[in-house]
Coordinates of C-alpha atoms in Angstrom, one line a residue:
M659 CA 127.5 102.7 121.4
D660 CA 127.4 103.9 117.8
V661 CA 126.1 101.9 114.9
H662 CA 129.4 100.3 114.0
E663 CA 130.2 99.2 117.5
K664 CA 126.7 97.8 117.7
K665 CA 127.2 95.9 114.4
I666 CA 130.4 94.3 115.7
D667 CA 128.6 93.3 118.9
C668 CA 125.8 91.7 116.8
E669 CA 128.3 89.7 114.8
L670 CA 129.9 88.3 118.0
K671 CA 126.7 87.0 119.3
E672 CA 125.2 83.7 118.1
S673 CA 121.6 84.2 117.0
R674 CA 119.1 81.4 117.7
D675 CA 115.9 82.0 115.9
L676 CA 112.6 80.9 117.3
E677 CA 111.5 79.1 114.1
R678 CA 114.6 76.9 114.4
L679 CA 114.1 76.0 118.0
P680 CA 113.9 72.2 118.4
S681 CA 110.5 71.0 119.4
Q682 CA 111.8 69.2 122.5
H683 CA 112.7 72.6 123.9
Q684 CA 109.4 74.3 123.3
G685 CA 108.4 74.0 127.0
Q686 CA 111.8 75.3 128.2
I687 CA 111.5 78.8 127.0
Q688 CA 112.4 81.1 129.9
N689 CA 112.9 84.4 128.2
V690 CA 113.0 86.0 124.8
H691 CA 114.8 89.2 124.0
L692 CA 115.9 91.2 121.0
E693 CA 119.4 90.6 119.7
G694 CA 121.2 93.1 117.5
L695 CA 119.5 96.3 118.8
V696 CA 120.7 98.9 121.2
L697 CA 117.7 100.8 122.5
Q698 CA 117.6 104.4 123.7
N699 CA 118.7 104.7 127.3
E700 CA 115.8 104.9 129.8
D701 CA 117.4 108.1 131.3
A702 CA 117.2 109.8 127.9
R703 CA 113.4 109.3 127.6
N704 CA 111.6 112.4 128.7
M705 CA 108.1 112.1 127.1
S706 CA 105.2 111.3 129.4
G707 CA 102.3 109.1 128.5
L708 CA 100.1 112.1 127.8
E709 CA 102.7 113.8 125.7
T710 CA 103.1 110.7 123.6
L711 CA 99.3 110.4 123.1
S712 CA 99.2 114.1 122.3
A713 CA 102.0 113.8 119.7
G714 CA 100.3 110.8 118.1
W715 CA 97.0 112.7 118.0
I716 CA 98.3 116.0 116.7
I717 CA 100.0 114.3 113.7
C718 CA 96.6 112.9 112.6
N719 CA 94.4 115.7 114.1
S720 CA 91.5 114.0 112.5
W721 CA 88.9 116.7 112.2
A722 CA 91.6 119.1 110.8
G723 CA 92.8 116.4 108.4
I724 CA 89.3 116.2 106.9
A725 CA 88.8 120.0 106.9
A726 CA 92.1 120.6 105.0
T727 CA 91.2 118.0 102.3
F728 CA 87.6 118.8 101.7
A729 CA 88.2 119.7 98.1
L730 CA 88.8 116.1 96.9
A731 CA 85.9 114.6 98.9
I732 CA 83.4 117.1 97.7
A733 CA 84.3 116.5 94.1
Q734 CA 84.3 112.7 94.5
G735 CA 81.2 111.8 96.5
G736 CA 80.4 115.0 98.3
P737 CA 78.3 114.6 101.5
V738 CA 78.2 110.8 101.1
T739 CA 82.0 110.5 101.1
L740 CA 82.3 113.0 104.0
V741 CA 79.6 111.4 106.2
Y742 CA 80.2 107.7 105.6
G743 CA 84.0 108.0 104.9
P744 CA 84.9 108.5 108.6
I745 CA 82.9 105.4 109.6
I746 CA 84.6 103.2 107.0
M747 CA 88.0 104.6 107.9
C748 CA 87.4 104.0 111.6
V749 CA 86.9 100.3 110.9
L750 CA 89.8 100.0 108.3
V751 CA 92.4 102.1 110.0
G752 CA 91.2 100.8 113.4
A753 CA 92.2 97.3 112.3
C754 CA 95.6 98.7 111.3
A755 CA 96.0 100.3 114.7
V756 CA 95.1 97.0 116.5
S757 CA 97.7 95.2 114.4
L758 CA 100.3 97.9 115.3
A759 CA 99.3 98.1 118.9
E760 CA 99.7 94.3 119.5
L761 CA 103.3 94.3 118.1
A762 CA 104.2 97.6 119.8
S763 CA 103.2 96.1 123.2
V764 CA 105.8 93.4 122.7
Y765 CA 108.5 95.2 120.6
P766 CA 108.4 98.9 121.4
T767 CA 111.2 100.4 119.2
A768 CA 111.6 103.5 117.1
G769 CA 112.0 101.4 114.0
G770 CA 108.5 100.0 114.4
Q771 CA 107.3 98.1 111.3
Y772 CA 110.7 97.3 109.8
H773 CA 112.0 96.0 113.1
W774 CA 108.9 93.8 113.5
V775 CA 109.5 92.5 109.9
S776 CA 113.1 91.7 110.8
I777 CA 111.9 89.7 113.9
L778 CA 109.0 87.9 112.2
A779 CA 110.4 87.0 108.8
P780 CA 112.3 83.8 108.2
K781 CA 116.0 84.3 108.7
K782 CA 116.7 83.9 104.9
W783 CA 114.3 86.8 104.1
S784 CA 114.7 88.9 107.2
Q785 CA 117.3 91.4 106.0
G786 CA 115.8 92.1 102.6
L787 CA 112.2 92.4 103.8
S788 CA 113.1 94.5 106.8
Y789 CA 115.1 96.9 104.6
C790 CA 112.3 97.2 102.1
C791 CA 109.8 98.0 104.8
G792 CA 112.1 100.5 106.5
A793 CA 112.9 102.3 103.3
T794 CA 109.2 102.5 102.4
N795 CA 108.4 103.9 105.8
V796 CA 111.1 106.5 105.7
F797 CA 109.9 107.7 102.3
S798 CA 106.3 107.7 103.5
W799 CA 107.1 109.9 106.5
I800 CA 109.0 112.4 104.4
A801 CA 106.1 112.6 102.0
L802 CA 103.7 113.0 104.9
C803 CA 105.9 115.9 106.2
A804 CA 105.8 117.6 102.8
G805 CA 102.0 117.0 102.5
I806 CA 101.3 118.7 105.8
A807 CA 103.8 121.6 105.1
I808 CA 102.1 122.5 101.8
I809 CA 98.7 122.9 103.5
A810 CA 100.0 126.0 105.4
P811 CA 100.6 128.1 102.2
Q812 CA 97.3 126.9 100.7
L813 CA 95.4 128.2 103.7
C814 CA 97.5 131.5 103.9
L815 CA 97.0 132.2 100.2
G816 CA 93.3 131.3 100.3
M817 CA 92.8 133.9 103.0
A818 CA 94.8 136.4 100.9
V819 CA 92.7 135.8 97.8
F820 CA 89.5 136.2 99.8
W821 CA 90.4 139.5 101.4
N822 CA 92.1 140.8 98.3
P823 CA 90.3 139.5 95.2
T824 CA 92.8 141.2 92.9
F825 CA 95.7 139.2 94.3
A826 CA 96.9 136.4 92.0
P827 CA 98.9 133.7 93.9
Q828 CA 102.0 132.4 92.2
P829 CA 103.8 129.1 92.8
W830 CA 106.8 131.0 94.4
H831 CA 104.5 132.4 97.0
A832 CA 103.6 129.0 98.2
F833 CA 107.2 127.9 97.9
V834 CA 108.4 130.7 100.2
I835 CA 105.8 130.0 102.9
Y836 CA 106.4 126.2 102.6
Q837 CA 110.2 126.6 103.1
T838 CA 109.8 129.2 105.9
I839 CA 107.5 127.0 108.0
N840 CA 109.6 124.0 107.2
F841 CA 112.8 125.7 108.4
S842 CA 111.1 127.2 111.5
V843 CA 109.9 123.8 112.6
L844 CA 113.4 122.3 112.0
M845 CA 115.0 124.9 114.3
Y846 CA 112.3 124.3 116.9
N847 CA 112.9 120.6 116.8
I848 CA 116.7 121.0 117.2
Y849 CA 116.9 123.6 119.9
L850 CA 113.6 123.7 121.8
L851 CA 111.4 120.6 121.4
R852 CA 113.4 118.4 123.8
R853 CA 112.9 121.0 126.5
T854 CA 109.3 121.7 125.7
M855 CA 107.6 118.4 125.1
W856 CA 104.5 119.9 126.7
V857 CA 103.9 121.7 123.4
H858 CA 102.2 118.5 122.2
D859 CA 99.8 118.7 125.1
L860 CA 99.1 122.3 124.3
A861 CA 98.5 121.3 120.7
F862 CA 96.1 118.5 121.7
F863 CA 94.0 120.7 123.9
L864 CA 94.0 123.6 121.5
S865 CA 92.8 121.2 118.7
I866 CA 90.0 119.9 120.8
F867 CA 89.1 123.5 121.9
S868 CA 89.1 124.6 118.2
F869 CA 86.9 121.7 117.3
L870 CA 84.3 122.6 120.0
V871 CA 84.4 126.3 119.1
I872 CA 83.9 125.7 115.4
V873 CA 81.1 123.1 115.6
I874 CA 79.2 125.0 118.4
T875 CA 79.4 128.3 116.6
C876 CA 78.3 126.8 113.3
L877 CA 75.4 125.0 114.9
A878 CA 74.3 128.2 116.7
R879 CA 74.6 130.5 113.7
T880 CA 73.0 128.1 111.2
A881 CA 69.9 127.0 113.2
P882 CA 67.2 126.7 112.2
H883 CA 68.3 126.8 108.5
F884 CA 69.9 123.3 108.5
Q885 CA 70.1 121.2 105.3
T886 CA 67.6 118.4 105.1
T887 CA 68.6 115.0 106.4
E888 CA 68.1 113.5 103.0
S889 CA 70.5 115.9 101.3
V890 CA 73.2 115.3 103.9
W891 CA 73.0 111.5 104.1
T892 CA 72.1 110.6 100.5
T893 CA 73.5 113.3 98.2
F894 CA 76.3 111.9 96.0
L895 CA 78.3 114.3 93.9
N896 CA 80.5 113.0 91.1
D897 CA 82.3 115.5 88.9
S898 CA 85.3 113.1 88.3
G899 CA 84.1 111.3 85.2
W900 CA 84.6 107.9 87.0
S901 CA 81.7 105.6 87.9
N902 CA 80.2 106.4 91.3
G903 CA 81.9 103.3 92.8
I904 CA 85.4 104.3 91.7
A905 CA 84.8 108.0 92.6
F906 CA 83.8 107.0 96.1
L907 CA 86.9 104.8 96.6
T908 CA 89.3 107.4 95.3
G909 CA 87.5 110.1 97.3
L910 CA 88.3 108.1 100.5
V911 CA 91.7 109.8 100.4
S912 CA 90.1 112.7 102.3
P913 CA 88.7 110.8 105.3
N914 CA 91.8 108.6 105.2
Y915 CA 93.9 111.7 105.9
M916 CA 92.3 111.9 109.3
Y917 CA 94.5 109.0 110.2
A918 CA 97.6 109.9 108.2
G919 CA 100.6 109.0 110.3
I920 CA 98.7 106.8 112.7
D921 CA 102.0 105.0 113.4
G922 CA 103.5 108.2 114.8
A923 CA 103.4 107.0 118.4
V924 CA 105.1 103.8 117.4
H925 CA 108.2 105.7 116.2
L926 CA 108.3 107.7 119.5
A927 CA 108.6 104.5 121.5
E928 CA 112.2 105.3 122.5
E929 CA 111.2 108.8 123.5
C930 CA 108.8 107.8 126.2
R931 CA 108.8 105.8 129.4
N932 CA 107.0 102.4 129.6
P933 CA 106.3 102.4 125.8
A934 CA 104.8 98.8 125.9
V935 CA 101.8 100.3 127.6
V936 CA 101.9 103.9 126.4
V937 CA 102.2 103.4 122.7
P938 CA 99.2 101.0 122.3
R939 CA 97.1 103.4 124.3
A940 CA 98.2 106.3 122.2
L941 CA 97.3 104.3 119.0
M942 CA 93.8 103.3 120.1
S943 CA 93.1 106.8 121.7
T944 CA 94.0 108.4 118.4
V945 CA 91.6 106.2 116.5
S946 CA 88.7 106.6 118.9
I947 CA 89.1 110.4 119.6
G948 CA 89.7 110.9 115.9
F949 CA 86.6 109.1 114.8
V950 CA 84.3 111.0 117.3
T951 CA 85.7 114.4 116.3
S952 CA 85.9 113.9 112.6
F953 CA 82.5 112.2 112.3
I954 CA 80.7 114.9 114.2
F955 CA 82.6 117.6 112.3
A956 CA 81.8 116.2 108.9
I957 CA 78.1 115.8 109.7
I958 CA 77.7 119.3 111.2
M959 CA 79.5 120.9 108.3
M960 CA 77.2 119.2 105.8
Y961 CA 74.1 120.3 107.7
C962 CA 75.4 123.8 107.9
T963 CA 76.3 124.2 104.2
S964 CA 73.5 126.0 102.4
D965 CA 75.1 126.0 98.9
I966 CA 77.3 123.0 98.1
Q967 CA 78.0 124.3 94.6
A968 CA 79.5 127.5 95.9
V969 CA 81.8 125.3 98.0
V970 CA 83.0 123.4 95.0
T971 CA 83.7 126.5 92.9
T972 CA 85.1 128.8 95.6
A973 CA 87.7 131.2 94.4
T974 CA 89.9 130.7 97.5
C975 CA 90.5 127.0 96.7
V976 CA 89.8 126.3 100.4
P977 CA 86.4 124.7 100.4
V978 CA 86.1 124.5 104.2
F979 CA 86.5 128.3 104.4
E980 CA 83.4 128.8 102.2
I981 CA 81.5 126.3 104.4
W982 CA 82.4 128.3 107.5
R983 CA 81.3 131.5 105.8
Q984 CA 78.0 130.0 104.9
A985 CA 77.5 128.4 108.4
T986 CA 78.5 131.5 110.4
R987 CA 77.4 134.2 107.9
S988 CA 80.5 136.0 109.0
D989 CA 83.7 136.5 107.0
V990 CA 85.6 137.3 110.2
A991 CA 84.5 134.2 112.0
A992 CA 85.4 132.0 109.1
T993 CA 88.8 133.6 108.9
I994 CA 89.4 133.0 112.7
F995 CA 88.5 129.4 112.1
L996 CA 91.0 129.2 109.3
V997 CA 93.7 130.6 111.5
L998 CA 92.9 127.9 114.1
L999 CA 93.2 125.3 111.3
L1000 CA 96.5 126.8 110.3
L1001 CA 97.8 126.5 113.9
A1002 CA 96.8 122.8 113.9
V1003 CA 98.8 122.3 110.7
V1004 CA 101.9 123.9 112.2
F1005 CA 101.6 121.8 115.4
A1006 CA 101.1 118.7 113.2
L1007 CA 104.2 119.5 111.1
N1008 CA 106.2 120.0 114.3
A1009 CA 105.3 116.5 115.6
T1010 CA 105.7 115.0 112.2
H1011 CA 109.3 116.3 111.9
Q1012 CA 110.1 114.8 115.3
T1013 CA 108.6 111.4 114.4
A1014 CA 110.1 111.2 110.9
S1015 CA 113.6 112.1 112.3
R1016 CA 113.3 109.3 114.9
L1017 CA 112.5 106.8 112.2
T1018 CA 115.4 108.0 109.9
W1019 CA 117.7 107.9 113.0
S1020 CA 116.6 104.4 113.8
F1021 CA 117.1 103.2 110.2
A1022 CA 120.6 104.7 110.2
R1023 CA 121.3 103.2 113.7
D1024 CA 120.9 99.8 112.0
D1025 CA 123.4 101.0 109.3
A1026 CA 120.9 100.9 106.5
L1027 CA 121.8 104.2 104.8
F1028 CA 124.8 105.9 103.3
G1029 CA 126.1 108.2 106.0
S1030 CA 124.7 106.1 108.9
R1031 CA 127.8 107.0 110.9
W1032 CA 126.4 110.5 111.3
L1033 CA 122.7 109.9 110.7
G1034 CA 122.5 107.3 113.5
K1035 CA 123.8 109.5 116.2
I1036 CA 122.1 111.6 118.9
N1037 CA 123.6 115.0 119.5
E1038 CA 125.0 115.0 123.0
T1039 CA 124.2 118.7 123.7
Q1040 CA 120.7 118.9 122.3
Q1041 CA 119.8 115.2 122.8
V1042 CA 118.1 115.0 119.4
P1043 CA 119.2 113.3 116.2
I1044 CA 120.3 116.6 114.5
A1045 CA 121.8 114.9 111.4
A1046 CA 118.5 112.9 110.8
L1047 CA 116.5 116.1 111.2
L1048 CA 118.7 117.9 108.7
F1049 CA 118.6 114.9 106.3
N1050 CA 114.8 115.0 106.2
F1051 CA 114.7 118.8 106.0
V1052 CA 117.0 118.8 102.9
I1053 CA 114.8 116.2 101.1
M1054 CA 111.7 118.3 102.0
F1055 CA 113.5 121.4 100.7
I1056 CA 114.2 119.6 97.4
I1057 CA 110.6 118.5 97.2
G1058 CA 109.5 122.1 97.7
C1059 CA 111.7 123.1 94.7
I1060 CA 109.8 120.6 92.6
Y1061 CA 106.6 122.6 93.3
L1062 CA 108.1 125.6 91.4
G1063 CA 108.5 123.5 88.3
S1064 CA 105.4 121.3 88.5
T1065 CA 102.6 121.2 91.0
S1066 CA 101.5 117.9 89.5
A1067 CA 104.9 116.3 90.3
F1068 CA 104.8 117.7 93.8
N1069 CA 101.3 116.5 94.4
A1070 CA 102.3 113.0 93.2
F1071 CA 105.1 112.9 95.7
I1072 CA 103.0 113.9 98.7
G1073 CA 100.2 111.5 97.4
T1074 CA 102.5 108.6 98.0
G1075 CA 102.6 109.2 101.8
L1076 CA 99.3 107.4 102.5
I1077 CA 100.0 104.6 100.0
L1078 CA 103.4 103.8 101.4
Q1079 CA 102.3 104.0 105.0
H1080 CA 99.6 101.4 104.5
V1081 CA 102.1 99.1 102.7
T1082 CA 104.3 99.2 105.8
Y1083 CA 101.4 98.2 108.0
A1084 CA 100.7 95.2 105.8
F1085 CA 104.3 93.9 106.0
P1086 CA 104.3 92.8 109.6
A1087 CA 100.6 91.8 109.5
V1088 CA 101.3 89.3 106.7
L1089 CA 104.2 87.8 108.6
L1090 CA 102.3 87.7 111.8
M1091 CA 99.6 85.7 110.1
M1092 CA 102.2 83.5 108.5
R1093 CA 103.5 82.8 112.0
K1094 CA 99.9 81.9 112.9
R1095 CA 100.0 84.6 115.6
S1096 CA 101.9 82.2 117.7
S1097 CA 102.7 83.0 121.3
K1098 CA 106.4 82.6 120.5
W1099 CA 106.3 85.9 118.6
L1100 CA 103.2 87.4 120.3
P1101 CA 103.4 86.4 124.0
E1102 CA 100.2 86.0 126.0
S1103 CA 101.7 88.3 128.6
R1104 CA 101.7 91.3 126.3
T1105 CA 100.3 94.5 127.6
F1106 CA 97.8 94.9 124.7
K1107 CA 95.8 91.9 123.7
V1108 CA 92.6 91.4 121.7
P1109 CA 90.6 88.1 121.3
S1110 CA 92.2 85.8 118.7
V1111 CA 89.4 86.2 116.2
L1112 CA 89.6 90.0 116.4
G1113 CA 93.4 89.8 116.0
W1114 CA 93.1 87.6 112.9
A1115 CA 90.4 89.9 111.5
A1116 CA 92.5 93.0 112.2
N1117 CA 95.6 91.5 110.4
L1118 CA 93.5 90.5 107.4
I1119 CA 91.8 93.9 107.1
T1120 CA 95.2 95.6 107.4
V1121 CA 96.5 93.7 104.4
A1122 CA 93.3 94.0 102.3
F1123 CA 93.1 97.7 102.9
A1124 CA 96.8 98.2 101.9
I1125 CA 96.0 96.4 98.6
L1126 CA 92.9 98.7 98.0
V1127 CA 95.0 101.8 98.8
L1128 CA 97.8 100.7 96.5
V1129 CA 95.4 100.3 93.6
F1130 CA 92.8 103.0 93.9
Y1131 CA 94.9 105.8 95.4
D1132 CA 97.0 105.6 92.2
F1133 CA 94.0 106.4 90.0
P1134 CA 93.7 109.9 88.4
T1135 CA 91.1 112.0 90.3
V1136 CA 89.3 113.0 87.0
I1137 CA 88.9 111.6 83.5
P1138 CA 89.6 112.2 80.7
V1139 CA 93.1 112.5 81.9
T1140 CA 95.4 115.4 81.0
G1141 CA 99.0 116.1 81.8
T1142 CA 98.0 118.2 84.8
S1143 CA 95.3 115.9 86.1
M1144 CA 97.3 112.7 85.8
N1145 CA 98.1 110.9 89.0
Y1146 CA 101.9 110.3 88.9
A1147 CA 102.0 108.6 92.3
S1148 CA 103.0 105.2 90.7
A1149 CA 105.8 106.9 88.8
V1150 CA 107.1 108.5 92.0
I1151 CA 107.0 105.2 93.8
G1152 CA 109.1 103.8 90.9
V1153 CA 111.7 106.5 91.4
M1154 CA 111.7 105.8 95.1
A1155 CA 112.3 102.1 94.4
L1156 CA 115.3 103.0 92.2
F1157 CA 116.9 104.9 95.1
T1158 CA 116.0 102.1 97.5
I1159 CA 117.7 99.5 95.2
A1160 CA 120.8 101.7 94.7
N1161 CA 121.2 102.1 98.4
W1162 CA 120.7 98.4 99.0
F1163 CA 123.4 97.3 96.6
G1164 CA 125.7 100.2 97.4
H1165 CA 125.5 100.0 101.2
A1166 CA 122.7 98.2 103.0
R1167 CA 123.2 94.7 101.7
K1168 CA 126.6 94.5 103.4
H1169 CA 125.9 96.6 106.5
F1170 CA 122.2 96.5 107.5
H1171 CA 121.1 94.1 110.1
G1172 CA 117.7 94.3 111.9
P1173 CA 117.0 92.8 115.3
R1174 CA 116.3 89.1 115.8
L1175 CA 114.9 87.1 118.7
Q1176 CA 117.2 85.1 120.9
V1177 CA 115.7 82.4 123.1
L1178 CA 117.1 81.6 126.5
L1179 CA 116.6 78.0 127.7
E1180 CA 116.8 76.4 131.1

């Protein structure tokens, strides 16, 4: 059934929303099901529970996420940000994961947050709020894809500069590497991924193996020349010009990246079997494994760094490479570690492409976008949403072209990824609290359940953290501000909003309909 047949089917049904159910029927509820949504056929779901967990993990790849973004954390807080940041993020993002897991255990769909908003919102506001959440999530995942893709050329060019100091990297060098990796991952997703889902398992175990090799080698080679405990746990570096408090908050972007794309497993719900159980487990596993690996990694790297100033001023522009050189006292070993990090980036981009395309496909399946007739289809031969994959690829290609003209504009675009993702987590959390976490919308029989107090706390933290991110992640990283150091994330979000509004009035307002709940009575 394509999106247009589904729309007609939705219009023929009479929706009976839970909030309008007469009180005398409250005790007669026998069953609640989603109306207006055609889910992926069970026979087409070929991801196992481990593969779903692995895909969710490899997108975040927590220790690698911190390693790849050391530069910002070192300039804005240094060891304090890197050591305490993972603890803070475990609590804050852990609350977001609990909020997502509870809803995923009841409504496991590829649309995730925007479907939940459609279900939880009052009928009058359901369409508009759901559309806003969905568009925000689509933009956030495309930005996340671009953010991961640009790390690869940064690592490659960093190695080139180190081994050939006379080499002067140009923007077009990064552009070519970015587009090559982006295109390669697209082809893999279209022609091979469906047949090789085990690649996520391989990526997961390779990531854990790389983590163990790096930390053990650094510990063995650095001993007994570790930094003092005081220098690791109390040294605060601030070259930003901001006060220490603001510098610390803006520097949290680095440890926050260890959970970028935490909702990845949510959008793979229609790729896996028994998603009501698998997706919540994948979410909580990603948070727990991510915290353990990233916290240990950050602490050990700080203890093994003998000259933090050399890390800040490294000519390679890859601070973690200088840390590994100091820790191992070997250029070759540091280079091997950087190659392992590069592999983790490629695997993460592969999983992110898959997840982002499923979200775009789901949004188009609900007829929310121009071209939904094509974007909302699964290719019968390859059994993947090829049109959605190509759509995301084209936007990423255009974003890559922006890099040639202005790295500041490019960085502003990818910087919106984290901001927009946390906004999408807050949407359903606010509505769930508005519904007083009622069992009508959050049944007691759900597969993932936390105590009521913890659930309320998780929802409140999710919303509060989204507000914090929306404010402080828009701040420039240094002051006084220049044209190149300005944070243009807010301007980029404004441009995204214009596209969202244009698509709403041009198409979605008349065609988009998210799922609603239908109550069956005795």
